Amino acid sequence: MASMRWCCIFCLFLAVFGAQVGICFSSKVYVVYMGSKSGDDPDDVLSQNHLMLASVHGGSIEQAQASHLYSYRHGFRGFAAKLTDEQASHIAQMPGVVSVFPNLKRKLHTTRSWDFMGLLGEETMEIPGHSTKNQVNVIIGFIDTGIWPESPSFSDANMPPVPAIWRGECEPGEAFNASSCNRKVIGARYYMSGYEAEEDSARIVSFRSPRDSSGHGSHTASTAAGRYVTNVNYKGLAAGGARGGAPMARIAVYKTCWDSGCYDVDLLAAFDDAIRDGVHLLSVSLGPDAPQGDYFKDAISIGSFHAASHGVLVVASVGNAGDRGSATNLAPWMITVGASSMDRDFASDIVLGNDAKFTGESLSLFGMNSSARIISASEANAGYFTPYQSSYCLESSLNSTIARGKVLVCRIAEGSTESKLAKSKVVKEAGGVGMVLIDEADKDVAIPFVIPSAIVGKEIGREILSYINNTRKPTSKISRANTVLGSQPAPRIASFSSKGPNSLTPEILKPDVAAPGLNILAAWSPVAGRMQFNILSGTSMSCPHITGIATLVKAVHPSWSPSAIKSAIMTTATILDKNDEPIRVDPEGRRANSFDYGSGFVDPSRVLDPGLIYDAHPIDYKAFLCSIGYDEKSLRLVTRDNSTCDQTFTTASSLNYPSITVPNLKDSFSVTRTVTNVGKPRSVYKAVVSNPVGINVSVVPKQLIFNRYGQKIKFTVNFKVAAPSKGYAFGFLTWTSGDARVTSPLVVQAAPFPKGLMR
C-alpha cells in the first residue's frame, strides 16, 4: 500500500515536472512594446513590468522576475521576457500594450572614399566656407559588433574633454575596462541577453564585453568618425592615409551583434540606453530580411521612432539583397542609405593562352609565375557529384587527380563573401593553382582569395568558357591583385545594394540617398584576421559615410532637427557621375533611377548650405501613422499622449518628405509641401520640373519669395496622367536661386485603367 502511494506521488511529480519542463521548452523570448516613455520613475516601471509578467505566471513575482530579460524605460516603454505563445497572446490584450513580437535576428549589412566625395583635410574635414570644429561636441552612437579601442583610428590625442552632455558609461567586461574608453571612444556598452536566450549556450562567444571580435563595428565607426592614420593599407593594397568623415567627433559604442547576428531585444535595449545617454546620431549598419514587417513590430523602426522623437537622427543601411523591392529600414523617420562604388577598384588580370586579357575583381595577394591549364570545374567532378554540381566547386565535389595543377573555372549563383572565399579553399584543397569565379549575380565585390583568383561576370565568363571549349590545350595565368585608381564611370550603384520601391509604404521613397560602400578600407579587429585595417563591401559601409556627413551638418547647425539634416543631405545629392553623365547601375550598366539611389549620390560640398529644407517633427509622423491606418486608440498607445488623427493626411504621400512618391495615380492628384528658408534671408526660388514620362506636373506657386531666415512657405505639386504607361516613371522638381539648387525626386506610377476604357 505504501509502495503504491509512493508510486502515485512519484508519478504525480513526473507529471508536474513534465508540465513545467514543457512550459519551459515551449517558451521563447518576446518583445512587449508599450509606446513612448511615461513620466513614471524607471524603478516603478520595472515593478510594473514584473506585475504584468506575474499575471501570466499565476501571480508569482519570482517566476515573473525569472522570465524577465530587459525593461525599456528611458527612450520608450516596454520589456523583453521569455513567454509561451499563450502568455504572449494574453499580454498582447492588456491595456497599454502596442505590440508583442518574437525576438527576431537581424543581419549586419556587411579611405579614399572621402577624397572621392570631395572632403579634404587630414583631421578637420573642413568644407569650404564653413567651420566644422564643433564636431568635437557631437556624439555618434554605433549599434554594431563593438569596437577595438586600441586602433589608431580611435586615438584621443589632442582631443578636448568629454562633452558635459554625456550621460553614458564605459561598461567593463572581458578584456575591456573603464580605461579602454578615452576622449574619443567616450562610452561603451554590450547586450547579450537576447542572444543568449536564443543561441546554444555552449557556443563560444568572443569577448563578453564591448570589445569587437568580428571587425565590423570597428570598421563602421572608423569610416564615420575615425582619426587620421598615415600609411594605411590592406596587405599592400589601397595604400595611403585613412580617416573618417568627422574625425574629431565622439564615439559611443553599443555592442548588440554577435557571431550569428543581432537580436531585437538587445537592439531595443541599445536604443533605449543611447537615447538616455545623450547621443546626437545613431549609425545602424544592419537590418531585417525583406520584406520588412509592420513598423511597430520591427525593433529598428521602433527604436528609431523614439530616437527621432528625442531629436536623435538614425542613419541605417538599406540592405544587400540587390533586388527590386528588397529595400529594408523603410520608416520615414530614419535616413536609409544605398551603396555605390568609387573610382578605385581592386583587380587581377586573367591572361588566356590566345593572349586575350580580362580583368576580374580580387583582393588575392597571390599571383601565378607561369601559365597553367585551365578547365571548367564541371570536368573535375568527383564521386557522386554531377558535372553541374561540381561546376559550383562545392565542398568535396572536385576530383583532385583532374584538378591538380590547373586553373578551375567555378560558378556562384548567389553568395556571401564567405562562400566565395570558401570556393577558393575547395579548389586549393583539390590541388588547383588558380580560380576564375563566374558570379552569376554579377556582384562586383573583391575577395581575399587563398590562391590566385578573380571574379568575373556572366559575359566574360562565357568568353572564357568558349575559349576552353574550342581550344585543344587551353591555358591561363592570373596576376596578384592591384589597386586601380581612376576607374570609370564612378560612382556606380553597387549590384548588391537593395532597391525600391518601398514594400511597406510605397508613398515613401527608399533608399533616401547613396554613398560609397564598395571595397572600403577602414579599421579592423586584429582578432578577426591579424590586421589593423581591412577592406569590406556592403550597405553597412555606405551607412557610416552618411553618418559622418550628418555629423558635420549637426556640428555646423546644432539646432537642426533630424529631418532637417536628412533633407539637407537628400536635396543636395547628385544624379550625375564624376564625368557629369547619369549614374549607372552594376552590373548591366543601365541608367539608375530613384529606386537605386533615392535622391542621388551624396555631395558633401553642398550639404551645409542647402538653401531650403523640408522639415518634419513628431506631430507629422503621427499624422503619417494615421494616414496608413492607425486609429487614435492605436496611435495613443504608441505616443502615450492625447494625440488625435484630426490633422491626418489624405495619403502618406503628403508627409513633408524631401522626395515625392505617388504609387497609384488615378487621373490627377495634388501634394502639398512646406519648405523652410535656411539660406539667404532675402531670396527668390523658381521651380524647374522634369516630368516623369507620361505625367504632367505643375507647381503652384512657381516662385517662392523669402524675406527672412526661417520663413516657411507652402507649395502644391499637381500630377495628371497624360499618357498612361506601365510601371513607375521618374522625374524631379528643383527649386533654383542663383547657385542654390534644392532637388526632390518625383516618382509616379499611374493606376491601371479598366480594360476597354478608352481615353
CSV table of C-alpha atoms in Angstrom, one decimal, residues 159-362:
chain,number,residue,atom,x,y,z
A,159,MET,CA,41.0,66.0,-28.2
A,160,PRO,CA,39.3,68.2,-25.6
A,161,PRO,CA,37.5,66.8,-22.5
A,162,VAL,CA,34.3,64.7,-23.0
A,163,PRO,CA,31.2,66.9,-23.6
A,164,ALA,CA,29.3,67.7,-20.4
A,165,ILE,CA,26.0,66.5,-22.0
A,166,TRP,CA,27.3,62.9,-22.0
A,167,ARG,CA,25.5,60.6,-19.5
A,168,GLY,CA,26.7,57.2,-20.7
A,169,GLU,CA,29.2,54.8,-19.2
A,170,CYS,CA,32.1,52.6,-20.1
A,171,GLU,CA,30.9,49.1,-19.2
A,172,PRO,CA,33.6,46.7,-18.1
A,173,GLY,CA,33.8,43.1,-19.3
A,174,GLU,CA,36.1,40.5,-20.8
A,175,ALA,CA,39.4,42.2,-22.0
A,176,PHE,CA,37.7,45.6,-21.6
A,177,ASN,CA,37.6,48.0,-18.6
A,178,ALA,CA,36.9,51.7,-17.9
A,179,SER,CA,40.4,52.7,-19.1
A,180,SER,CA,39.5,51.2,-22.5
A,181,CYS,CA,37.4,54.3,-23.2
A,182,ASN,CA,39.0,57.7,-23.8
A,183,ARG,CA,38.2,61.2,-25.0
A,184,LYS,CA,37.4,59.7,-28.5
A,185,VAL,CA,35.6,56.5,-27.5
A,186,ILE,CA,33.6,58.1,-24.7
A,187,GLY,CA,31.3,55.2,-23.8
A,188,ALA,CA,30.7,51.5,-24.5
A,189,ARG,CA,28.0,49.0,-23.5
A,190,TYR,CA,27.2,45.5,-24.5
A,191,TYR,CA,23.9,43.5,-24.7
A,192,MET,CA,23.6,39.7,-25.0
A,193,SER,CA,20.6,38.6,-23.0
A,194,GLY,CA,18.5,38.2,-26.3
A,195,TYR,CA,21.4,36.4,-28.0
A,196,GLU,CA,22.0,34.0,-25.1
A,197,ALA,CA,18.3,33.2,-24.8
A,198,GLU,CA,18.2,32.1,-28.5
A,199,GLU,CA,21.6,30.6,-29.2
A,200,ASP,CA,23.3,27.5,-27.9
A,201,SER,CA,24.7,28.4,-24.6
A,202,ALA,CA,27.7,26.2,-25.2
A,203,ARG,CA,28.6,28.2,-28.3
A,204,ILE,CA,31.8,30.2,-27.9
A,205,VAL,CA,31.2,34.0,-27.7
A,206,SER,CA,34.3,36.1,-28.2
A,207,PHE,CA,34.6,38.9,-25.7
A,208,ARG,CA,31.6,39.2,-23.4
A,209,SER,CA,32.3,43.0,-23.4
A,210,PRO,CA,32.1,45.9,-25.8
A,211,ARG,CA,35.4,44.6,-27.4
A,212,ASP,CA,34.9,43.8,-31.1
A,213,SER,CA,35.9,40.3,-32.2
A,214,SER,CA,34.4,40.4,-35.7
A,215,GLY,CA,35.8,43.8,-37.0
A,216,HIS,CA,32.5,45.1,-38.4
A,217,GLY,CA,31.8,47.6,-35.6
A,218,SER,CA,35.4,49.0,-35.7
A,219,HIS,CA,35.1,49.3,-39.5
A,220,THR,CA,31.9,51.3,-39.4
A,221,ALA,CA,32.9,53.5,-36.5
A,222,SER,CA,36.2,54.4,-38.1
A,223,THR,CA,34.5,55.1,-41.5
A,224,ALA,CA,32.2,57.7,-39.9
A,225,ALA,CA,34.5,59.2,-37.3
A,226,GLY,CA,38.0,57.6,-37.3
A,227,ARG,CA,41.1,59.8,-36.7
A,228,TYR,CA,43.6,60.4,-39.5
A,229,VAL,CA,46.0,57.5,-39.7
A,230,THR,CA,49.0,57.6,-42.1
A,231,ASN,CA,50.4,54.8,-44.2
A,232,VAL,CA,47.4,52.5,-44.0
A,233,ASN,CA,46.9,49.6,-46.4
A,234,TYR,CA,45.4,46.2,-46.8
A,235,LYS,CA,48.4,43.9,-47.3
A,236,GLY,CA,49.9,46.4,-49.7
A,237,LEU,CA,46.7,47.4,-51.5
A,238,ALA,CA,44.9,50.7,-51.2
A,239,ALA,CA,47.9,52.4,-49.6
A,240,GLY,CA,47.5,55.9,-48.2
A,241,GLY,CA,46.0,57.8,-45.3
A,242,ALA,CA,42.7,56.7,-43.7
A,243,ARG,CA,40.2,58.9,-41.9
A,244,GLY,CA,36.5,59.1,-41.1
A,245,GLY,CA,34.1,61.8,-42.2
A,246,ALA,CA,34.1,63.5,-38.8
A,247,PRO,CA,37.5,62.6,-37.3
A,248,MET,CA,37.0,64.8,-34.2
A,249,ALA,CA,33.5,63.6,-33.3
A,250,ARG,CA,33.0,61.4,-30.2
A,251,ILE,CA,32.1,57.7,-30.4
A,252,ALA,CA,29.7,55.8,-28.2
A,253,VAL,CA,29.6,52.0,-28.7
A,254,TYR,CA,26.5,49.8,-28.2
A,255,LYS,CA,27.5,46.2,-28.9
A,256,THR,CA,24.4,44.2,-29.8
A,257,CYS,CA,25.7,42.0,-32.6
A,258,TRP,CA,27.4,38.7,-32.1
A,259,ASP,CA,28.7,35.9,-34.3
A,260,SER,CA,25.3,34.9,-35.7
A,261,GLY,CA,23.6,38.3,-35.8
A,262,CYS,CA,21.7,40.9,-33.7
A,263,TYR,CA,18.6,40.1,-31.7
A,264,ASP,CA,15.6,42.5,-31.4
A,265,VAL,CA,15.5,42.6,-27.6
A,266,ASP,CA,19.2,43.6,-27.4
A,267,LEU,CA,18.8,46.2,-30.2
A,268,LEU,CA,15.9,47.8,-28.3
A,269,ALA,CA,17.9,47.9,-25.1
A,270,ALA,CA,20.7,49.7,-27.0
A,271,PHE,CA,18.3,52.3,-28.5
A,272,ASP,CA,16.8,52.8,-25.1
A,273,ASP,CA,20.2,53.5,-23.4
A,274,ALA,CA,21.5,55.6,-26.3
A,275,ILE,CA,18.6,58.0,-26.1
A,276,ARG,CA,19.2,58.4,-22.3
A,277,ASP,CA,23.0,58.6,-22.7
A,278,GLY,CA,22.8,61.8,-24.9
A,279,VAL,CA,23.9,60.7,-28.4
A,280,HIS,CA,23.1,63.1,-31.2
A,281,LEU,CA,23.2,60.4,-34.0
A,282,LEU,CA,22.9,56.7,-34.2
A,283,SER,CA,24.5,54.6,-37.0
A,284,VAL,CA,22.8,51.3,-37.6
A,285,SER,CA,24.5,49.1,-40.3
A,286,LEU,CA,22.1,46.2,-40.0
A,287,GLY,CA,18.5,45.3,-40.7
A,288,PRO,CA,15.7,42.8,-41.2
A,289,ASP,CA,15.3,40.4,-44.1
A,290,ALA,CA,13.0,41.7,-46.9
A,291,PRO,CA,10.1,42.1,-46.9
A,292,GLN,CA,10.1,44.1,-43.7
A,293,GLY,CA,7.1,43.8,-41.3
A,294,ASP,CA,4.9,46.4,-39.6
A,295,TYR,CA,6.8,49.4,-38.2
A,296,PHE,CA,5.9,48.7,-34.6
A,297,LYS,CA,6.8,45.0,-34.8
A,298,ASP,CA,10.3,45.9,-36.0
A,299,ALA,CA,13.0,46.8,-33.4
A,300,ILE,CA,14.9,49.2,-35.6
A,301,SER,CA,11.7,51.1,-36.7
A,302,ILE,CA,10.6,51.3,-33.0
A,303,GLY,CA,14.0,52.4,-31.7
A,304,SER,CA,14.5,55.0,-34.4
A,305,PHE,CA,10.9,56.4,-34.0
A,306,HIS,CA,11.6,57.2,-30.4
A,307,ALA,CA,15.2,58.4,-31.1
A,308,ALA,CA,13.8,60.8,-33.7
A,309,SER,CA,11.2,62.0,-31.1
A,310,HIS,CA,14.1,62.8,-28.8
A,311,GLY,CA,16.0,64.7,-31.5
A,312,VAL,CA,18.4,61.8,-32.5
A,313,LEU,CA,19.0,61.2,-36.2
A,314,VAL,CA,19.2,57.5,-37.1
A,315,VAL,CA,21.1,56.5,-40.2
A,316,ALA,CA,20.6,52.9,-41.4
A,317,SER,CA,21.6,50.7,-44.3
A,318,VAL,CA,19.1,49.7,-47.0
A,319,GLY,CA,20.3,46.1,-47.2
A,320,ASN,CA,22.4,43.9,-49.5
A,321,ALA,CA,19.7,41.8,-51.3
A,322,GLY,CA,20.2,43.8,-54.6
A,323,ASP,CA,16.7,43.0,-56.0
A,324,ARG,CA,14.0,45.5,-56.9
A,325,GLY,CA,11.6,46.0,-53.9
A,326,SER,CA,14.1,44.4,-51.4
A,327,ALA,CA,14.9,47.7,-49.5
A,328,THR,CA,14.6,47.5,-45.7
A,329,ASN,CA,14.8,50.1,-42.9
A,330,LEU,CA,11.8,51.7,-44.5
A,331,ALA,CA,10.5,54.1,-41.9
A,332,PRO,CA,10.3,57.8,-42.9
A,333,TRP,CA,11.8,58.9,-39.6
A,334,MET,CA,15.3,57.5,-40.4
A,335,ILE,CA,17.6,58.1,-43.3
A,336,THR,CA,18.2,54.9,-45.4
A,337,VAL,CA,21.4,54.5,-47.4
A,338,GLY,CA,22.2,52.6,-50.6
A,339,ALA,CA,25.7,51.7,-51.7
A,340,SER,CA,27.8,52.9,-54.7
A,341,SER,CA,31.4,52.4,-56.0
A,342,MET,CA,34.1,55.0,-56.1
A,343,ASP,CA,36.9,55.5,-58.5
A,344,ARG,CA,39.1,52.7,-57.0
A,345,ASP,CA,38.9,49.1,-57.9
A,346,PHE,CA,41.0,46.0,-56.8
A,347,ALA,CA,41.6,43.8,-59.8
A,348,SER,CA,43.6,40.8,-61.0
A,349,ASP,CA,44.4,40.2,-64.7
A,350,ILE,CA,43.4,37.0,-66.4
A,351,VAL,CA,45.6,36.2,-69.5
A,352,LEU,CA,44.5,33.3,-71.7
A,353,GLY,CA,46.7,31.3,-74.0
A,354,ASN,CA,45.4,33.1,-77.0
A,355,ASP,CA,46.6,36.4,-75.4
A,356,ALA,CA,43.1,37.6,-74.6
A,357,LYS,CA,43.2,39.6,-71.4
A,358,PHE,CA,40.4,40.1,-68.9
A,359,THR,CA,40.2,41.9,-65.6
A,360,GLY,CA,38.4,40.5,-62.5
A,361,GLU,CA,37.7,41.7,-59.0
A,362,SER,CA,40.1,40.3,-56.4
